[in-house]
Amino acid sequence: MQVIRPVGREAAAKKYDILSAMMAHAMAGDQNRQRLVMRLMSLITARYNWQRNELAIGQREIARLWCVDERTVKRDMARLRQLGWIEVKRQGARGRVAILGLNLERIMLDTRAEWINIGTDFVERLEPDQAPTPNTVVPFRRPNVAASDLWGQICVKLADEDPATFEAWFANLKQGTVEEGCLELLSPSRFHATYLRTHLLSRLKTVARRVDPGIAVVRISVV
């Protein structure tokens, strides 16, 4: 899946697409999901710097915007970090608020299932290369859904959210050691491992933590 970059001549339209995807995801969920996503959207529309991917706002200001207490702010921001939707770019210090960033790739992956609720035109606009045509549907390998090991469970989720990327980059990985919160994955080549570390490590970490919250580190090694 190609990540939307809200820059350039069509930046305004891309921003609306991202917000529309989030809205559709929220509306398809329960009240807790709706409230959490709408609160994040309020921060984006009010204080987010799209060009720099920075959200700089203190907990007191967030509490005032959301009309809640600061304990609720801490809880919901922790949930958004756990989902991988927001990331800390710079820790806060005395007299200076933390700088947060949005993980747009993770947001679009998590909302993907609900894009169709907006319309087929929306899906085709966001993924023009993925729209199937007659006689051109490529069957992707599926991981063993009965796999009981940690990597097997992670593979199921990775394949479900992005089959093409799974087939190209994740399918050939093997599980190495799992100890002290560190999951080691074995790559067939140095190039493959370097690409994963540079471009897809964040995605791997997020999915691994969703399967096992005890995973703090994902390490890519070469066989």
C-alpha atoms as a printed R data frame, in Angstrom:
    type eleno elety resid chain resno       x       y       z
1   ATOM     1    CA   MET     A     1   0.000   0.000   0.000
2   ATOM     2    CA   GLN     A     2   1.318   3.418  -0.976
3   ATOM     3    CA   VAL     A     3   1.126   5.882   1.887
4   ATOM     4    CA   ILE     A     4  -0.665   9.158   1.236
5   ATOM     5    CA   ARG     A     5   1.701  12.099   1.556
6   ATOM     6    CA   PRO     A     6  -0.297  15.305   2.151
7   ATOM     7    CA   VAL     A     7   2.148  17.504   0.254
8   ATOM     8    CA   GLY     A     8   2.299  19.079  -3.175
9   ATOM     9    CA   ARG     A     9  -0.420  20.408  -5.425
10  ATOM    10    CA   GLU     A    10  -3.080  17.947  -4.197
11  ATOM    11    CA   ALA     A    11  -2.204  18.260  -0.502
12  ATOM    12    CA   ALA     A    12  -5.614  19.619   0.505
13  ATOM    13    CA   ALA     A    13  -7.481  16.731  -1.142
14  ATOM    14    CA   LYS     A    14  -5.124  14.191   0.442
15  ATOM    15    CA   LYS     A    15  -5.736  15.650   3.894
16  ATOM    16    CA   TYR     A    16  -9.479  15.253   3.393
17  ATOM    17    CA   ASP     A    17  -8.928  11.651   2.268
18  ATOM    18    CA   ILE     A    18  -6.996  10.848   5.455
19  ATOM    19    CA   LEU     A    19  -9.641  12.455   7.654
20  ATOM    20    CA   SER     A    20 -12.415  10.709   5.697
21  ATOM    21    CA   ALA     A    21 -10.740   7.327   6.217
22  ATOM    22    CA   MET     A    22 -10.480   7.993   9.944
23  ATOM    23    CA   MET     A    23 -14.118   9.083  10.090
24  ATOM    24    CA   ALA     A    24 -15.331   5.938   8.306
25  ATOM    25    CA   HIS     A    25 -13.265   3.759  10.651
26  ATOM    26    CA   ALA     A    26 -14.723   5.509  13.688
27  ATOM    27    CA   MET     A    27 -18.329   5.260  12.502
28  ATOM    28    CA   ALA     A    28 -17.962   1.509  11.915
29  ATOM    29    CA   GLY     A    29 -16.831   0.924  15.493
30  ATOM    30    CA   ASP     A    30 -18.335   1.101  18.947
31  ATOM    31    CA   GLN     A    31 -18.665   4.232  21.072
32  ATOM    32    CA   ASN     A    32 -15.167   3.862  22.502
33  ATOM    33    CA   ARG     A    33 -13.567   3.764  19.063
34  ATOM    34    CA   GLN     A    34 -15.707   6.634  17.842
35  ATOM    35    CA   ARG     A    35 -14.781   8.826  20.783
36  ATOM    36    CA   LEU     A    36 -11.056   8.040  20.556
37  ATOM    37    CA   VAL     A    37 -10.782   8.669  16.815
38  ATOM    38    CA   MET     A    38 -12.885  11.836  16.938
39  ATOM    39    CA   ARG     A    39 -10.699  13.198  19.720
40  ATOM    40    CA   LEU     A    40  -7.608  12.599  17.621
41  ATOM    41    CA   MET     A    41  -9.277  14.241  14.630
42  ATOM    42    CA   SER     A    42  -9.978  17.305  16.754
43  ATOM    43    CA   LEU     A    43  -6.246  17.591  17.527
44  ATOM    44    CA   ILE     A    44  -5.384  17.185  13.858
45  ATOM    45    CA   THR     A    45  -7.779  19.835  12.619
46  ATOM    46    CA   ALA     A    46  -6.929  22.278  15.407
47  ATOM    47    CA   ARG     A    47  -3.193  21.941  16.005
48  ATOM    48    CA   TYR     A    48  -1.471  19.504  13.641
49  ATOM    49    CA   ASN     A    49   1.285  20.727  11.307
50  ATOM    50    CA   TRP     A    50   0.877  18.604   8.174
51  ATOM    51    CA   GLN     A    51   4.096  19.705   6.471
52  ATOM    52    CA   ARG     A    52   6.329  18.940   9.433
53  ATOM    53    CA   ASN     A    53   4.268  16.041  10.805
54  ATOM    54    CA   GLU     A    54   4.233  17.639  14.233
55  ATOM    55    CA   LEU     A    55   1.601  17.919  16.928
56  ATOM    56    CA   ALA     A    56   2.762  20.162  19.745
57  ATOM    57    CA   ILE     A    57   0.140  20.650  22.444
58  ATOM    58    CA   GLY     A    58   0.174  20.135  26.202
59  ATOM    59    CA   GLN     A    59  -2.127  17.858  28.166
60  ATOM    60    CA   ARG     A    60  -3.877  20.799  29.793
61  ATOM    61    CA   GLU     A    61  -4.725  22.275  26.391
62  ATOM    62    CA   ILE     A    62  -5.912  18.899  25.126
63  ATOM    63    CA   ALA     A    63  -8.127  18.464  28.191
64  ATOM    64    CA   ARG     A    64  -9.690  21.861  27.542
65  ATOM    65    CA   LEU     A    65 -10.299  21.047  23.863
66  ATOM    66    CA   TRP     A    66 -11.805  17.650  24.675
67  ATOM    67    CA   CYS     A    67 -13.743  18.941  27.713
68  ATOM    68    CA   VAL     A    68 -12.282  16.202  29.925
69  ATOM    69    CA   ASP     A    69  -9.789  15.964  32.789
70  ATOM    70    CA   GLU     A    70  -6.064  15.367  32.288
71  ATOM    71    CA   ARG     A    71  -6.299  11.748  33.461
72  ATOM    72    CA   THR     A    72  -8.566  11.031  30.499
73  ATOM    73    CA   VAL     A    73  -6.085  12.758  28.204
74  ATOM    74    CA   LYS     A    74  -3.227  10.580  29.488
75  ATOM    75    CA   ARG     A    75  -5.302   7.419  29.046
76  ATOM    76    CA   ASP     A    76  -6.450   8.175  25.501
77  ATOM    77    CA   MET     A    77  -3.066   9.399  24.292
78  ATOM    78    CA   ALA     A    78  -1.538   6.177  25.660
79  ATOM    79    CA   ARG     A    79  -4.116   4.180  23.690
80  ATOM    80    CA   LEU     A    80  -3.244   6.077  20.504
81  ATOM    81    CA   ARG     A    81   0.459   5.394  21.043
82  ATOM    82    CA   GLN     A    82  -0.281   1.714  21.641
83  ATOM    83    CA   LEU     A    83  -2.226   1.565  18.377
84  ATOM    84    CA   GLY     A    84   0.772   3.106  16.641
85  ATOM    85    CA   TRP     A    85  -1.270   6.058  15.370
86  ATOM    86    CA   ILE     A    86   0.855   8.653  17.135
87  ATOM    87    CA   GLU     A    87   4.560   8.565  17.932
88  ATOM    88    CA   VAL     A    88   6.741  10.664  20.213
89  ATOM    89    CA   LYS     A    89   9.235  12.634  18.124
90  ATOM    90    CA   ARG     A    90  10.655  14.606  21.041
91  ATOM    91    CA   GLN     A    91  10.037  14.029  24.719
92  ATOM    92    CA   GLY     A    92   8.643  16.892  26.754
93  ATOM    93    CA   ALA     A    93  10.811  18.694  29.278
94  ATOM    94    CA   ARG     A    94  10.361  21.416  31.867
95  ATOM    95    CA   GLY     A    95   8.595  24.303  30.161
96  ATOM    96    CA   ARG     A    96   8.386  22.469  26.829
97  ATOM    97    CA   VAL     A    97   5.649  20.145  25.574
98  ATOM    98    CA   ALA     A    98   6.371  16.895  23.768
99  ATOM    99    CA   ILE     A    99   6.392  16.858  19.972
100 ATOM   100    CA   LEU     A   100   4.196  14.102  18.543
101 ATOM   101    CA   GLY     A   101   3.881  12.811  15.003
102 ATOM   102    CA   LEU     A   102   1.235  10.837  13.134
103 ATOM   103    CA   ASN     A   103   2.016   7.423  11.666
104 ATOM   104    CA   LEU     A   104  -0.078   7.894   8.530
105 ATOM   105    CA   GLU     A   105   0.864   4.472   7.173
106 ATOM   106    CA   ARG     A   106  -0.534   2.749  10.265
107 ATOM   107    CA   ILE     A   107  -3.655   4.921  10.278
108 ATOM   108    CA   MET     A   108  -4.428   4.109   6.638
109 ATOM   109    CA   LEU     A   109  -3.756   0.387   7.148
110 ATOM   110    CA   ASP     A   110  -6.066   0.245  10.163
111 ATOM   111    CA   THR     A   111  -8.855   2.143   8.399
112 ATOM   112    CA   ARG     A   112  -8.568   0.305   5.097
113 ATOM   113    CA   ALA     A   113 -11.434  -2.116   5.722
114 ATOM   114    CA   GLU     A   114 -13.889   0.778   6.044
115 ATOM   115    CA   TRP     A   115 -12.874   2.721   2.904
116 ATOM   116    CA   ILE     A   116 -15.551   0.910   0.908
117 ATOM   117    CA   ASN     A   117 -18.173   2.504   3.178
118 ATOM   118    CA   ILE     A   118 -17.247   5.853   1.634
119 ATOM   119    CA   GLY     A   119 -17.489   4.495  -1.893
120 ATOM   120    CA   THR     A   120 -15.662   2.547  -4.585
121 ATOM   121    CA   ASP     A   121 -14.384   5.799  -6.065
122 ATOM   122    CA   PHE     A   122 -12.619   6.527  -2.766
123 ATOM   123    CA   VAL     A   123 -10.966   3.092  -2.747
124 ATOM   124    CA   GLU     A   124  -9.864   3.406  -6.376
125 ATOM   125    CA   ARG     A   125  -8.448   6.885  -5.745
126 ATOM   126    CA   LEU     A   126  -6.370   5.735  -2.797
127 ATOM   127    CA   GLU     A   127  -5.251   2.467  -4.364
128 ATOM   128    CA   PRO     A   128  -5.504   2.786  -8.158
129 ATOM   129    CA   ASP     A   129  -3.005  -0.018  -8.727
130 ATOM   130    CA   GLN     A   130  -4.885  -2.433  -6.470
131 ATOM   131    CA   ALA     A   131  -8.239  -2.329  -8.248
132 ATOM   132    CA   PRO     A   132  -8.671  -5.860  -9.730
133 ATOM   133    CA   THR     A   133  -9.587  -6.275 -13.392
134 ATOM   134    CA   PRO     A   134 -10.912  -9.446 -15.090
135 ATOM   135    CA   ASN     A   135  -8.305 -12.202 -15.471
136 ATOM   136    CA   THR     A   136  -5.631 -10.195 -13.642
137 ATOM   137    CA   VAL     A   137  -6.262 -11.207 -10.034
138 ATOM   138    CA   VAL     A   138  -2.990 -12.509  -8.581
139 ATOM   139    CA   PRO     A   139  -3.372 -15.103  -5.802
140 ATOM   140    CA   PHE     A   140  -1.145 -14.313  -2.831
141 ATOM   141    CA   ARG     A   141   0.304 -16.904  -0.542
142 ATOM   142    CA   ARG     A   142  -1.471 -17.065   2.751
143 ATOM   143    CA   PRO     A   143   0.302 -17.819   6.024
144 ATOM   144    CA   ASN     A   144  -0.726 -20.860   8.017
145 ATOM   145    CA   VAL     A   145  -3.614 -19.455  10.044
146 ATOM   146    CA   ALA     A   146  -3.311 -22.378  12.448
147 ATOM   147    CA   ALA     A   147   0.283 -21.486  13.305
148 ATOM   148    CA   SER     A   148   0.687 -21.347  17.048
149 ATOM   149    CA   ASP     A   149   4.049 -19.580  17.176
150 ATOM   150    CA   LEU     A   150   4.290 -15.821  17.612
151 ATOM   151    CA   TRP     A   151   5.520 -15.094  14.082
152 ATOM   152    CA   GLY     A   152   2.730 -17.198  12.577
153 ATOM   153    CA   GLN     A   153   0.124 -15.084  14.366
154 ATOM   154    CA   ILE     A   154   1.851 -11.891  13.272
155 ATOM   155    CA   CYS     A   155   1.930 -13.134   9.673
156 ATOM   156    CA   VAL     A   156  -1.831 -13.589   9.644
157 ATOM   157    CA   LYS     A   157  -2.368  -9.947  10.596
158 ATOM   158    CA   LEU     A   158   0.275  -8.636   8.184
159 ATOM   159    CA   ALA     A   159  -1.218 -10.592   5.291
160 ATOM   160    CA   ASP     A   160  -4.746  -9.454   6.109
161 ATOM   161    CA   GLU     A   161  -3.881  -5.754   6.171
162 ATOM   162    CA   ASP     A   162  -1.593  -5.647   3.100
163 ATOM   163    CA   PRO     A   163  -1.270  -8.846   1.024
164 ATOM   164    CA   ALA     A   164   1.114  -7.395  -1.569
165 ATOM   165    CA   THR     A   165   3.624  -6.121   0.979
166 ATOM   166    CA   PHE     A   166   3.366  -9.354   2.939
167 ATOM   167    CA   GLU     A   167   4.153 -11.406  -0.145
168 ATOM   168    CA   ALA     A   168   7.062  -9.210  -1.201
169 ATOM   169    CA   TRP     A   169   8.775  -8.564   2.137
170 ATOM   170    CA   PHE     A   170   7.382 -10.551   5.062
171 ATOM   171    CA   ALA     A   171   6.546 -14.010   3.704
172 ATOM   172    CA   ASN     A   172  10.178 -15.168   3.571
173 ATOM   173    CA   LEU     A   173  11.056 -14.153   7.114
174 ATOM   174    CA   LYS     A   174  11.479 -16.798   9.792
175 ATOM   175    CA   GLN     A   175  11.225 -16.503  13.545
176 ATOM   176    CA   GLY     A   176  14.462 -16.541  15.490
177 ATOM   177    CA   THR     A   177  14.765 -16.155  19.228
178 ATOM   178    CA   VAL     A   178  12.143 -14.565  21.472
179 ATOM   179    CA   GLU     A   179  13.546 -13.439  24.793
180 ATOM   180    CA   GLU     A   180  13.243 -10.549  27.217
181 ATOM   181    CA   GLY     A   181  10.722  -8.695  25.068
182 ATOM   182    CA   CYS     A   182  12.820  -8.982  21.890
183 ATOM   183    CA   LEU     A   183  11.551 -10.794  18.786
184 ATOM   184    CA   GLU     A   184  14.273 -11.778  16.328
185 ATOM   185    CA   LEU     A   185  13.299 -12.311  12.687
186 ATOM   186    CA   LEU     A   186  15.629 -13.973  10.200
187 ATOM   187    CA   SER     A   187  15.957 -12.485   6.721
188 ATOM   188    CA   PRO     A   188  17.287 -14.395   3.683
189 ATOM   189    CA   SER     A   189  19.666 -11.607   2.555
190 ATOM   190    CA   ARG     A   190  21.418  -8.465   3.734
191 ATOM   191    CA   PHE     A   191  19.555  -6.292   1.212
192 ATOM   192    CA   HIS     A   192  16.225  -7.695   2.358
193 ATOM   193    CA   ALA     A   193  17.088  -7.066   6.015
194 ATOM   194    CA   THR     A   194  18.270  -3.507   5.305
195 ATOM   195    CA   TYR     A   195  15.054  -2.669   3.449
196 ATOM   196    CA   LEU     A   196  12.933  -4.012   6.295
197 ATOM   197    CA   ARG     A   197  14.884  -2.049   8.907
198 ATOM   198    CA   THR     A   198  14.624   1.163   6.862
199 ATOM   199    CA   HIS     A   199  11.054   1.041   5.591
200 ATOM   200    CA   LEU     A   200   8.936  -1.551   7.405
201 ATOM   201    CA   LEU     A   201  10.280  -1.958  10.926
202 ATOM   202    CA   SER     A   202   7.662   0.342  12.434
203 ATOM   203    CA   ARG     A   203   4.882  -1.732  10.881
204 ATOM   204    CA   LEU     A   204   6.423  -4.945  12.187
205 ATOM   205    CA   LYS     A   205   6.748  -3.544  15.711
206 ATOM   206    CA   THR     A   206   3.144  -2.339  15.823
207 ATOM   207    CA   VAL     A   207   1.656  -5.647  14.681
208 ATOM   208    CA   ALA     A   208   3.989  -7.648  16.942
209 ATOM   209    CA   ARG     A   209   2.909  -5.618  19.966
210 ATOM   210    CA   ARG     A   210  -0.739  -6.125  19.096
211 ATOM   211    CA   VAL     A   211  -0.211  -9.885  19.088
212 ATOM   212    CA   ASP     A   212   2.018  -9.844  22.180
213 ATOM   213    CA   PRO     A   213   2.111  -6.601  24.228
214 ATOM   214    CA   GLY     A   214   5.286  -7.873  25.887
215 ATOM   215    CA   ILE     A   215   7.293  -7.365  22.676
216 ATOM   216    CA   ALA     A   216   9.335  -4.168  23.008
217 ATOM   217    CA   VAL     A   217  11.918  -4.719  20.268
218 ATOM   218    CA   VAL     A   218  11.897  -6.384  16.841
219 ATOM   219    CA   ARG     A   219  15.358  -7.238  15.514
220 ATOM   220    CA   ILE     A   220  16.076  -8.217  11.894
221 ATOM   221    CA   SER     A   221  19.019 -10.578  11.431
222 ATOM   222    CA   VAL     A   222  20.437 -12.251   8.332
223 ATOM   223    CA   VAL     A   223  20.349 -16.046   8.143
